[in-house]
Short mmCIF file of C-alpha atoms in Angstrom, two decimals:
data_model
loop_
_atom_site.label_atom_id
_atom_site.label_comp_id
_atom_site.label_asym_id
_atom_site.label_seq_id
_atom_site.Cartn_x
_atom_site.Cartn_y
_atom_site.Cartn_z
CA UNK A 1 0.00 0.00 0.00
CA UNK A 2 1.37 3.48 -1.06
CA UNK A 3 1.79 6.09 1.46
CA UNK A 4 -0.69 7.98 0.07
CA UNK A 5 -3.40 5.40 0.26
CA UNK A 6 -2.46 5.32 3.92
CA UNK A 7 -3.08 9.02 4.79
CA UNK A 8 -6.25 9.42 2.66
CA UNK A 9 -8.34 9.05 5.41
CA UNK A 10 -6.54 11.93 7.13
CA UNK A 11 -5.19 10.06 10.71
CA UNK A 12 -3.13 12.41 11.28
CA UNK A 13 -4.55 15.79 12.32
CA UNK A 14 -3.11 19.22 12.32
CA UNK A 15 -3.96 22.81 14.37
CA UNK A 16 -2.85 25.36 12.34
CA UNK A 17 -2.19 28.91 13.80
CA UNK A 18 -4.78 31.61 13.99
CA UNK A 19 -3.44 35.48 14.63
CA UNK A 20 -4.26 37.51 17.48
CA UNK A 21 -7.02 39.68 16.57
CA UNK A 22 -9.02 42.91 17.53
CA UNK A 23 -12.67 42.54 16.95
CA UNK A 24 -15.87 44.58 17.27
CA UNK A 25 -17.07 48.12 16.57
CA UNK A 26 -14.33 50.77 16.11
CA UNK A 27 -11.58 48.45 16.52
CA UNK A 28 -10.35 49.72 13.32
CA UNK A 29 -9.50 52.93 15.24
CA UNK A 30 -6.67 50.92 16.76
CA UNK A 31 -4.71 50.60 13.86
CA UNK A 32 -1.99 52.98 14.31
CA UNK A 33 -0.50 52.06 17.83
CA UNK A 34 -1.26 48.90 17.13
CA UNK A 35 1.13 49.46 13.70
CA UNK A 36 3.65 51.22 15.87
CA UNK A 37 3.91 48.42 18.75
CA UNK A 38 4.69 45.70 16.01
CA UNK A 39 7.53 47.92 14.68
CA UNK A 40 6.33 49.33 11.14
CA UNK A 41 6.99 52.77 10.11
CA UNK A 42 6.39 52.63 6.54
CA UNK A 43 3.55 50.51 6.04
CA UNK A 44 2.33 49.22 2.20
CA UNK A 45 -1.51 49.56 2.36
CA UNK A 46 -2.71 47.15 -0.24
CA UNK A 47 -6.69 47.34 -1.14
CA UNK A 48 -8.92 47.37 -4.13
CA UNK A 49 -9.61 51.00 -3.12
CA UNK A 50 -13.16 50.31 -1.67
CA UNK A 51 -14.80 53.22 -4.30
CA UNK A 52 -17.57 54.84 -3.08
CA UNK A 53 -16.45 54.91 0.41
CA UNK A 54 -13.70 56.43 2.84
CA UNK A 55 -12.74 53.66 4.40
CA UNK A 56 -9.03 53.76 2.92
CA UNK A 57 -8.77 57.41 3.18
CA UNK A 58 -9.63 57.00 6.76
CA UNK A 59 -7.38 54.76 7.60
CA UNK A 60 -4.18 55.72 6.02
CA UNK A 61 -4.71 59.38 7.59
CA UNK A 62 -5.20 57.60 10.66
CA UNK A 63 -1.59 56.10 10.14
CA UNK A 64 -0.47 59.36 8.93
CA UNK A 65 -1.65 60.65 12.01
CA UNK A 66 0.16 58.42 14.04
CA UNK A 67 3.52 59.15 12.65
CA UNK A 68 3.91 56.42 10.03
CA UNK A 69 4.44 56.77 6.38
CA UNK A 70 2.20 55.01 4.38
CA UNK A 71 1.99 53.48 0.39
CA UNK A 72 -0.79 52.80 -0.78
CA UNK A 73 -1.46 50.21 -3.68
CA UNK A 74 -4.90 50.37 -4.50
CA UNK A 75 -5.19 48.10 -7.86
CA UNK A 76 -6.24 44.72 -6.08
CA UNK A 77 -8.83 42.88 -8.11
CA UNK A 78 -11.47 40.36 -6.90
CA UNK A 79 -9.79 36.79 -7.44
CA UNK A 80 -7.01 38.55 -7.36
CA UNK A 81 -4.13 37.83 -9.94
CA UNK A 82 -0.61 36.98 -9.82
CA UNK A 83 0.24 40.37 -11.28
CA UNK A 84 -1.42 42.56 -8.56
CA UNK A 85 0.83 40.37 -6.06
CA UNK A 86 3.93 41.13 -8.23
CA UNK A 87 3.28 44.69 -8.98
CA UNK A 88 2.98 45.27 -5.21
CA UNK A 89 6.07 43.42 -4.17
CA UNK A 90 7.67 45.81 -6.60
CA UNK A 91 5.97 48.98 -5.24
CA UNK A 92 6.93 47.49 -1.57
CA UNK A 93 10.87 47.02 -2.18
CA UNK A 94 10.62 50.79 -4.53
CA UNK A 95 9.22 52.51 -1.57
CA UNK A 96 11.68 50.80 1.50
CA UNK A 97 8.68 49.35 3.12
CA UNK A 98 8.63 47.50 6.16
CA UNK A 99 5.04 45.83 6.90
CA UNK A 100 1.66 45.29 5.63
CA UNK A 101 -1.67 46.97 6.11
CA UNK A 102 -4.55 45.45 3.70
CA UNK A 103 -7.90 47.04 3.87
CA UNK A 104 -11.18 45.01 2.06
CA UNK A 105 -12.27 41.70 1.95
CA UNK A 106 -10.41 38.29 1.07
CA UNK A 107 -9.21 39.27 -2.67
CA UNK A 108 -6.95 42.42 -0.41
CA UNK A 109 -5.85 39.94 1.79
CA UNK A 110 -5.03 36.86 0.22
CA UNK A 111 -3.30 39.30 -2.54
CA UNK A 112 -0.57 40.66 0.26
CA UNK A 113 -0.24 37.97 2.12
CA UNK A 114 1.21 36.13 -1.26
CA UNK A 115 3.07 39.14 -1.24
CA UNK A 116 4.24 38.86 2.07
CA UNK A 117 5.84 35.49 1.02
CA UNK A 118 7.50 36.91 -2.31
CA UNK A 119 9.31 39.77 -0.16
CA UNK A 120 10.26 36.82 2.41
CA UNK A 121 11.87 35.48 -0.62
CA UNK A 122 13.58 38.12 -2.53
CA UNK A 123 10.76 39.15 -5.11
CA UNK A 124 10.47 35.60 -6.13
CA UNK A 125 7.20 35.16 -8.03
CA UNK A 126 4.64 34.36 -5.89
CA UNK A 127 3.16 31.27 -8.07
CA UNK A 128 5.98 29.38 -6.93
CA UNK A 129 4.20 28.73 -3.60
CA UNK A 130 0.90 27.27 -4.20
CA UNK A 131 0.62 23.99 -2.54
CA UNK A 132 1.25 23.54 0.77
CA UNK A 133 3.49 25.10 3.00
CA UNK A 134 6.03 26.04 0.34
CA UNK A 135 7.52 28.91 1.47
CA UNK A 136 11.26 28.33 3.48
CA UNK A 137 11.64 31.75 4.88
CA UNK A 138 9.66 32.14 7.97
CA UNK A 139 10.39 35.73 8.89
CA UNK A 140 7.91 37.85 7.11
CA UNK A 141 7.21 41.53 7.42
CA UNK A 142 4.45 41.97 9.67
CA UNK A 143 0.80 42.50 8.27
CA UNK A 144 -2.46 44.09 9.78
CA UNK A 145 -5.46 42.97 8.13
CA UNK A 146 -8.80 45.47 8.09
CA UNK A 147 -11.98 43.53 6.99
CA UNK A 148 -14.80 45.59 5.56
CA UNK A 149 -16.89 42.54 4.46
CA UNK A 150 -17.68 39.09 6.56
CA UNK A 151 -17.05 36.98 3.93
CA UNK A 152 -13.75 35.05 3.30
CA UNK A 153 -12.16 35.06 6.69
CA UNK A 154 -8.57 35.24 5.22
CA UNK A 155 -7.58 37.49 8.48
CA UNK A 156 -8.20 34.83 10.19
CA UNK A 157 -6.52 31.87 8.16
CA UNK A 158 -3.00 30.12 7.21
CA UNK A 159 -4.53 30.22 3.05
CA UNK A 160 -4.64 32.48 0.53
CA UNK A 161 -5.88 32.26 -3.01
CA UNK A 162 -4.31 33.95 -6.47
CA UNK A 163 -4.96 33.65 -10.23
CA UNK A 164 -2.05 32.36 -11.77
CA UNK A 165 -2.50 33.76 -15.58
CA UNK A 166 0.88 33.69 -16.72
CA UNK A 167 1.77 29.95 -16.72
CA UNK A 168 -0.80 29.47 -19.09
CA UNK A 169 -2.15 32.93 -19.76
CA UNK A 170 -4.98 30.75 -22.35
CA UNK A 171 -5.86 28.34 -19.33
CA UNK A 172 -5.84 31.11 -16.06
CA UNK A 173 -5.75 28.45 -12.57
CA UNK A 174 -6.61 29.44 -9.22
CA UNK A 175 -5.34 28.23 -6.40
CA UNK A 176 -4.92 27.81 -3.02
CA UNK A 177 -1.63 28.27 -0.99
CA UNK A 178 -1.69 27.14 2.16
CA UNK A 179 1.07 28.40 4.35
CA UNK A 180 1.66 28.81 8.26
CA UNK A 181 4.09 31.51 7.80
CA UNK A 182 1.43 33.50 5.57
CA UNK A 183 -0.65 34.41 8.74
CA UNK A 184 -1.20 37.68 9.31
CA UNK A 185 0.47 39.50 12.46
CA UNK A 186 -3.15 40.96 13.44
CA UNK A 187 -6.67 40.57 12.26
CA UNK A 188 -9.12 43.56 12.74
CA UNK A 189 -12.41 43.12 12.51
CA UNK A 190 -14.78 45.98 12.68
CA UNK A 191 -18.41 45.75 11.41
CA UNK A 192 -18.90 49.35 11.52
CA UNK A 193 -16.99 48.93 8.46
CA UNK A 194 -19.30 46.68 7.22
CA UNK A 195 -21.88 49.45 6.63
CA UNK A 196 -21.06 50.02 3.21
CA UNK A 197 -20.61 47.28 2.05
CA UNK A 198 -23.89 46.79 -0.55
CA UNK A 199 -27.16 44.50 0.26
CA UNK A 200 -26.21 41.91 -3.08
CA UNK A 201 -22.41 41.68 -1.96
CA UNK A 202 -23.59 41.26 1.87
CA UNK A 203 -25.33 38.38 0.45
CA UNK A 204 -22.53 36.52 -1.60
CA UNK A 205 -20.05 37.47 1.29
CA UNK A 206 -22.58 36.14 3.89
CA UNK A 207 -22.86 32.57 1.66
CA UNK A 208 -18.80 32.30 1.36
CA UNK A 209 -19.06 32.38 5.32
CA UNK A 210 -22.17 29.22 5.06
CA UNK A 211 -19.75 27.70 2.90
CA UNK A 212 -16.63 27.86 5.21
CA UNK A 213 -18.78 26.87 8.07
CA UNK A 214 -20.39 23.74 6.54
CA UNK A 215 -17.44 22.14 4.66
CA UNK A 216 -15.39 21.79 7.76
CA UNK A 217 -18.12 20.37 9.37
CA UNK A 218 -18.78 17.82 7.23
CA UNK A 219 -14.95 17.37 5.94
CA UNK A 220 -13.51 13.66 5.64
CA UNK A 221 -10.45 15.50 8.62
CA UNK A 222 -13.35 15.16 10.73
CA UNK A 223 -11.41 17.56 12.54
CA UNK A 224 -12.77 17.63 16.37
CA UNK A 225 -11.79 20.67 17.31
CA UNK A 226 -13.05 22.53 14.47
CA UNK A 227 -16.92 20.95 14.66
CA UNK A 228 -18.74 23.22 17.18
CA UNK A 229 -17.06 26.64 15.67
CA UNK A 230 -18.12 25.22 12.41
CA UNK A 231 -22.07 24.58 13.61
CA UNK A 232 -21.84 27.60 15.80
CA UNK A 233 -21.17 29.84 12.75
CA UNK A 234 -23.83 27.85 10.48
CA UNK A 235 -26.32 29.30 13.28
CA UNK A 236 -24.78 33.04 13.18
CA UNK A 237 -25.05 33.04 9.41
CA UNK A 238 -29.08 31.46 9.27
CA UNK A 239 -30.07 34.06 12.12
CA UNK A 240 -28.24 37.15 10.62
CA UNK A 241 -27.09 37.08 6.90
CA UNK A 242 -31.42 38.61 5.95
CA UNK A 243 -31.32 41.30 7.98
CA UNK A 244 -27.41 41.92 7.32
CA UNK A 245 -28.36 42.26 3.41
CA UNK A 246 -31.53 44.05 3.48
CA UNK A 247 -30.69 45.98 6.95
CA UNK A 248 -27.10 46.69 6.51
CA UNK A 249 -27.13 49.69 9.31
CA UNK A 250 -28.32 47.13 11.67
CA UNK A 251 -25.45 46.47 14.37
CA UNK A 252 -26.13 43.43 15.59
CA UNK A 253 -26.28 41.64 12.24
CA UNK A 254 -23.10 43.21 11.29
CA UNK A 255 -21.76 41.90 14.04
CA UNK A 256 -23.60 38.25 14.30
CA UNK A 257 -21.80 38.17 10.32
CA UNK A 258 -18.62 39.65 11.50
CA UNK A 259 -18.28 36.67 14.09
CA UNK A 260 -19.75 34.19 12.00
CA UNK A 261 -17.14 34.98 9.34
CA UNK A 262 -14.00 35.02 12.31
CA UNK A 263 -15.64 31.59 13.70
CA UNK A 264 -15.75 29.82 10.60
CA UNK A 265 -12.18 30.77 9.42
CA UNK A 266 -11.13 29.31 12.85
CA UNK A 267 -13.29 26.14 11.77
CA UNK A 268 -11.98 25.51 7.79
CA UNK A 269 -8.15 26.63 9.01
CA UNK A 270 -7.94 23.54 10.94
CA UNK A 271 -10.70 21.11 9.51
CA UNK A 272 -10.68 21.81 5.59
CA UNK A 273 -12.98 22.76 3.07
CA UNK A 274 -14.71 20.63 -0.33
CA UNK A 275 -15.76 20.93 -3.36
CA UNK A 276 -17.95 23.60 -2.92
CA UNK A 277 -14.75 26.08 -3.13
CA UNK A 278 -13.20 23.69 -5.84
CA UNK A 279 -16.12 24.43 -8.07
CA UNK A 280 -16.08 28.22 -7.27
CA UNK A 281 -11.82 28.43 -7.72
CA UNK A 282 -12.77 27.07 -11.49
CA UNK A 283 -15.22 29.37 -12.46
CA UNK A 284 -13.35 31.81 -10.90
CA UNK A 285 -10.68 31.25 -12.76
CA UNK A 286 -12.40 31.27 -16.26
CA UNK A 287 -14.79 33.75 -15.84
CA UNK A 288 -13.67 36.29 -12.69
CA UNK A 289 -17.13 36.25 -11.37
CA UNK A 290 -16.79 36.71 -7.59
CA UNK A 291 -15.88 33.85 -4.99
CA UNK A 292 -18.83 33.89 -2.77
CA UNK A 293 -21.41 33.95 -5.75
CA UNK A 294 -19.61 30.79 -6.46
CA UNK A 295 -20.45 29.35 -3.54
CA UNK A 296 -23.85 30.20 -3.24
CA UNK A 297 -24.73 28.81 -6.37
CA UNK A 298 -22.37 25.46 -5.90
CA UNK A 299 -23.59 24.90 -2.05
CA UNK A 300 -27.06 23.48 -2.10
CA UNK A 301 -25.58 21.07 -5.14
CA UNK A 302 -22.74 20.30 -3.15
CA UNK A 303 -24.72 19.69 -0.27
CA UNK A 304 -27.38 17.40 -1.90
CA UNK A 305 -24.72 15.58 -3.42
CA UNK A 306 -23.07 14.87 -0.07
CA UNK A 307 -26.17 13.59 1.58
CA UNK A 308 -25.33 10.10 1.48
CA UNK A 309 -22.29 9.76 3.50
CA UNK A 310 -23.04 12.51 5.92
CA UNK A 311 -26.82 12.31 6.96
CA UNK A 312 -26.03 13.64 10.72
CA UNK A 313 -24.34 16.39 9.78
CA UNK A 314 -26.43 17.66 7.49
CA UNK A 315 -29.08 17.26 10.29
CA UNK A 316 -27.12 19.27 12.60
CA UNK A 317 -26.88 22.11 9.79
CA UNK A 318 -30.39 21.76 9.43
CA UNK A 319 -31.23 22.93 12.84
CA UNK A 320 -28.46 25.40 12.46
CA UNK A 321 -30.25 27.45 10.13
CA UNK A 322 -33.61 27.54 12.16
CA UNK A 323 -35.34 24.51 10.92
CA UNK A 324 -37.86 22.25 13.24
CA UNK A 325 -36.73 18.87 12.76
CA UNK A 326 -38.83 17.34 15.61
CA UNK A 327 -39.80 14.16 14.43
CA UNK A 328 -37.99 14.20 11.44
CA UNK A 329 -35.46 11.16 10.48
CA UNK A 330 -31.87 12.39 10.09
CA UNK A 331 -32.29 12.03 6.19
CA UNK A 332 -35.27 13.47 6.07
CA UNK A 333 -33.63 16.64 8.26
CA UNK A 334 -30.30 16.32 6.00
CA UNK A 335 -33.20 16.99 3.20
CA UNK A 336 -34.46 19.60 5.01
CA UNK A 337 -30.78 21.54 5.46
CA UNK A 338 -30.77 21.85 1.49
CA UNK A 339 -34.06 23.17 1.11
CA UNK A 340 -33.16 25.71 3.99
CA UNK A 341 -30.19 27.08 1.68
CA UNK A 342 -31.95 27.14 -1.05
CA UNK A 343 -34.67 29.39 0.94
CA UNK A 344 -32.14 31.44 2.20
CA UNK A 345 -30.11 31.94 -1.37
CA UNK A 346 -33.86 33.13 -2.61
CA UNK A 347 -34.15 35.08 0.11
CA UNK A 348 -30.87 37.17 -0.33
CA UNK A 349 -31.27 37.30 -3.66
CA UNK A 350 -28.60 35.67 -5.15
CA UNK A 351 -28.97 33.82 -8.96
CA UNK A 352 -29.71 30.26 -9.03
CA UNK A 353 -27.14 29.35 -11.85
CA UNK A 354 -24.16 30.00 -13.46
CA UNK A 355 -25.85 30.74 -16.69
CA UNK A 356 -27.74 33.54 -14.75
CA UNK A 357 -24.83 35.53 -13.88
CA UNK A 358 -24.12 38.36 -16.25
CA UNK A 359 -21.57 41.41 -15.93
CA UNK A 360 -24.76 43.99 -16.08
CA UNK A 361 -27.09 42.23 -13.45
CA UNK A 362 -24.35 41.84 -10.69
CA UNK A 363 -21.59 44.56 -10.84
CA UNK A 364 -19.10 42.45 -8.41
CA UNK A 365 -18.54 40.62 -11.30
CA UNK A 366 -16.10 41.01 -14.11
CA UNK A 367 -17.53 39.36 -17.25
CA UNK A 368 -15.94 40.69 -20.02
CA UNK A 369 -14.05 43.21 -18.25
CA UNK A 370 -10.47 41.82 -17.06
CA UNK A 371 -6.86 42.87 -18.10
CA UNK A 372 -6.02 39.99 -19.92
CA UNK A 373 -7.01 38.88 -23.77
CA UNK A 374 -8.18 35.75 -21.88
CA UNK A 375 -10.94 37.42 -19.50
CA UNK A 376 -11.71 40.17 -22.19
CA UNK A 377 -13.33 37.31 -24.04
CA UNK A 378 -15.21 36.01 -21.66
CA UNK A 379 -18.40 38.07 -21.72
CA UNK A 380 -20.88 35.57 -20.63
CA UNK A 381 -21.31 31.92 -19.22
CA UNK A 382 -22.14 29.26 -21.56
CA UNK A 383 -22.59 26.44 -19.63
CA UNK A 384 -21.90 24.25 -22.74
CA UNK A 385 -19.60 20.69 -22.52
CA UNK A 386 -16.91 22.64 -23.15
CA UNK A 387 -17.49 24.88 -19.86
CA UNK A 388 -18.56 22.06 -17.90
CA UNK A 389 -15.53 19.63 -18.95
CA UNK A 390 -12.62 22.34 -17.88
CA UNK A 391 -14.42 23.36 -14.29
CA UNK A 392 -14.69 19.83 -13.74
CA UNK A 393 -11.27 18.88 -14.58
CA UNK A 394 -10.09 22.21 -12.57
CA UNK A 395 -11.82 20.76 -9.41
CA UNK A 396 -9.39 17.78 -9.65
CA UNK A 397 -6.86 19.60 -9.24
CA UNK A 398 -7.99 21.49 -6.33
CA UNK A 399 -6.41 21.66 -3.00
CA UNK A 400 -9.83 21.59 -1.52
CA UNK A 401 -10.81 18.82 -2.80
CA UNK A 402 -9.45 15.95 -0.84
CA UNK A 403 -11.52 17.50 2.13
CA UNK A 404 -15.11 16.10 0.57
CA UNK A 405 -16.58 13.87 2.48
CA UNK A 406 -17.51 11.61 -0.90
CA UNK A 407 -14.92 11.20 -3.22
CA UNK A 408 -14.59 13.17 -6.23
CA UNK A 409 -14.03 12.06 -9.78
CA UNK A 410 -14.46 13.48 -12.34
CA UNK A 411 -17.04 10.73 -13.78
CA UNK A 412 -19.02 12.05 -10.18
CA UNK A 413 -18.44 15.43 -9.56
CA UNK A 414 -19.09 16.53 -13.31
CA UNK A 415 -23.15 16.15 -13.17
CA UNK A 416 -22.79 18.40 -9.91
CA UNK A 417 -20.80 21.06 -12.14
CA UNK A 418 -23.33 20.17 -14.82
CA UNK A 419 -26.28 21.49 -12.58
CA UNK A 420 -24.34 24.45 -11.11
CA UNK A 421 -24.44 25.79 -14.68
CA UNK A 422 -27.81 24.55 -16.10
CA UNK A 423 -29.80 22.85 -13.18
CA UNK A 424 -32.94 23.70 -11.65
CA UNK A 425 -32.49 23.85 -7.99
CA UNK A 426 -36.19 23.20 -7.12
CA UNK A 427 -35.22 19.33 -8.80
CA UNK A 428 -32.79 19.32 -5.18
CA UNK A 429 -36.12 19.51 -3.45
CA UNK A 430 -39.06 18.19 -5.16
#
């Protein structure tokens, strides 16, 4: 028996670090001392530049304020790309920099702390690290992260994702690098900065956080430690994530998101994710739509298909987002924890299929609009073999993937991917 065989049930288990954090309303004012006590004085502030909002501005005056000199590189994209990695290495080392500040959700973070590792390393390009723990340097600048959205938890988390698109600039791959020394120094988490974020990306955010919550929880690591944060943030995101995307002035569902995001990081850094982020790398990859739209659309498949080896769970998640399952069998409650997402995906408003996602319709998404020849092509979703056959084989590949709890071929998963694009999610429940 090969080695590998032997670890494919995951025996051996593995905490990974979580950073010390700052969380709740106008933590962000902190940022200065708290930049100051971990010995930067010329901070890079990397961020997609949050438009509309003053959130940046705010924040780098408040550094200003406090005697540091920041940088700011503001050209981050969603998914973002190896480039915006590279161009801000460059931009760090041009400027003498000596730390981190990233302001925005997950595509900010997870694009400077693959930055982080490139400095560690000299300016080396940062797709040389995906995988798993590849970086051998493990004194990085330090790094303060600012979440504005409770999404992707990547304060929280030893991963971060990129766009390769220069390997194979005709076949763009994301993936997932997981690394303990990529851990940021401190997390903030403030859900007064939340407020602007708007009601449809509150939603996709909010179903990125359902996803991160549920995979670990059902994840072949069956990863003790991680289960209860897992169900516990299940139940944040089923009581708050309406009234976060409808009512986004409303404190306490800012905040019930804001910890269900930092809760399920903890969970998925520890006990893995599945398939449901495979699928949602791919078509990120292909078509730059963004990562928690993904989700939402690939969860209630992903879930359904599932089902069969992991009834109780989905029983537990059931309950976790408010359903009565008194005198319900655990399959017929694992039933009822689909139709519950689906309910809740309807009632944020999010599109039911790939096929449904266009650039005009849902402005977080970059159909058509990207920097390369690649992504300027790809104006709208298909859903045709061809699209079907290359997210499928893309999930494969993905570091997610061995976390299922069913195992994924691409004879199996491929009718999943199939409905993602083209299915009627009402067939889940009928």
């Amino acid at each position: 028996m090969q080695v590998d065989e032997l670890l494919k049930p995951f025996p051996l288990k593995e905490f990974h670090p979580i950073p010390r954090a700052l969380l709740g309303p106008g933590s962000h004012e902190m940022i200065g001392p708290e930049a100051l006590k971990i010995g930067m004085r010329r901070p890079l502030v990397m961020t997609s530049g949050l438009r509309g909002t003053e959130i940046v501005h705010k924040i780098v005056e408040s550094l200003k304020y406090h005697g540091l000199e920041p940088t700011v590189y503001d050209k981050v994209e969603s998914n973002p790309k190896d480039y915006n990695v590279m161009d801000s290495v460059a931009l760090y080392q041009e400027s003498g920099c000596d730390g981190f500040v990233s302001i925005g959700g997950g595509s900010s973070h997870d694009a400077c702390k693959g930055a982080r590792i490139s400095v560690a390393h000299d300016g080396r390009n940062v797709n040389e690290f995906e995988g798993f723990n590849k970086s051998e340097n493990p004194k990085n600048p330090p790094h303060i992260a600012v979440s504005t959205t409770a999404g992707t938890g990547s304060e929280t988390s030893w991963a971060y994702v990129i766009t390769d698109t220069t390997t194979d600039p005709a076949n763009p791959h994301k993936y997932v690098a997981f690394d303990d020394h990529s851990v940021v120094t401190l997390a903030i988490d403030d859900p007064v900065l939340y407020y602007d974020c708007p009601s449809h990306f509150t939603a996709q955010c909010g179903f990125d956080v359902l996803a991160h919550a549920s995979e670990p929880y059902v994840s072949r690591l069956d990863f003790a430690p991680s289960l209860g944060s897992a169900l516990y943030s299940a139940e944040l995101v089923g009581e708050h994530l309406r009234t976060a995307t409808w009512h986004g002035d409303n404190l306490r569902a800012r905040e019930g998101m804001m910890y269900a995001q930092y809760t399920a990081a903890q969970a998925f850094n520890s006990g893995g994710l599945g398939v449901i982020h495979s699928i949602s790398h791919a078509v990120s990859a292909f078509y730059d739509t963004h990562h928690g739209l993904n989700n939402a659309i690939a969860l209630p498949r992903v879930w359904a298909w599932n089902l069969p080896v992991a009834y109780k769970r989905y029983a537990k998640l059931a309950e976790a987002l408010g359903v009565d399952t008194t005198g319900m069998t655990e399959v017929r409650a694992a039933d009822a924890a689909v139709a519950a997402a689906i309910r809740l995906l309807r009632d944020v408003g999010i599109p039911e299929r790939f096929v449904d996602v266009t650039q005009d319709t849902h402005p977080k998404n970059r159909l058509g609009t990207g920097p390369t020849e690649f992504y300027a092509r790809a104006k709208t979703i298909k859903g045709d073999k061809a699209d079907v056959d290359r997210v499928s084989n893309h999930v494969l590949g993905d570091a997610c993937t061995p976390g299922n709890p069913k195992e994924t071929t691409f004879e199996t998963v491929r009718p999943v991917v199939d409905h993602c694009f083209n299915g009627d999610l009402d067939d889940l429940i009928s």
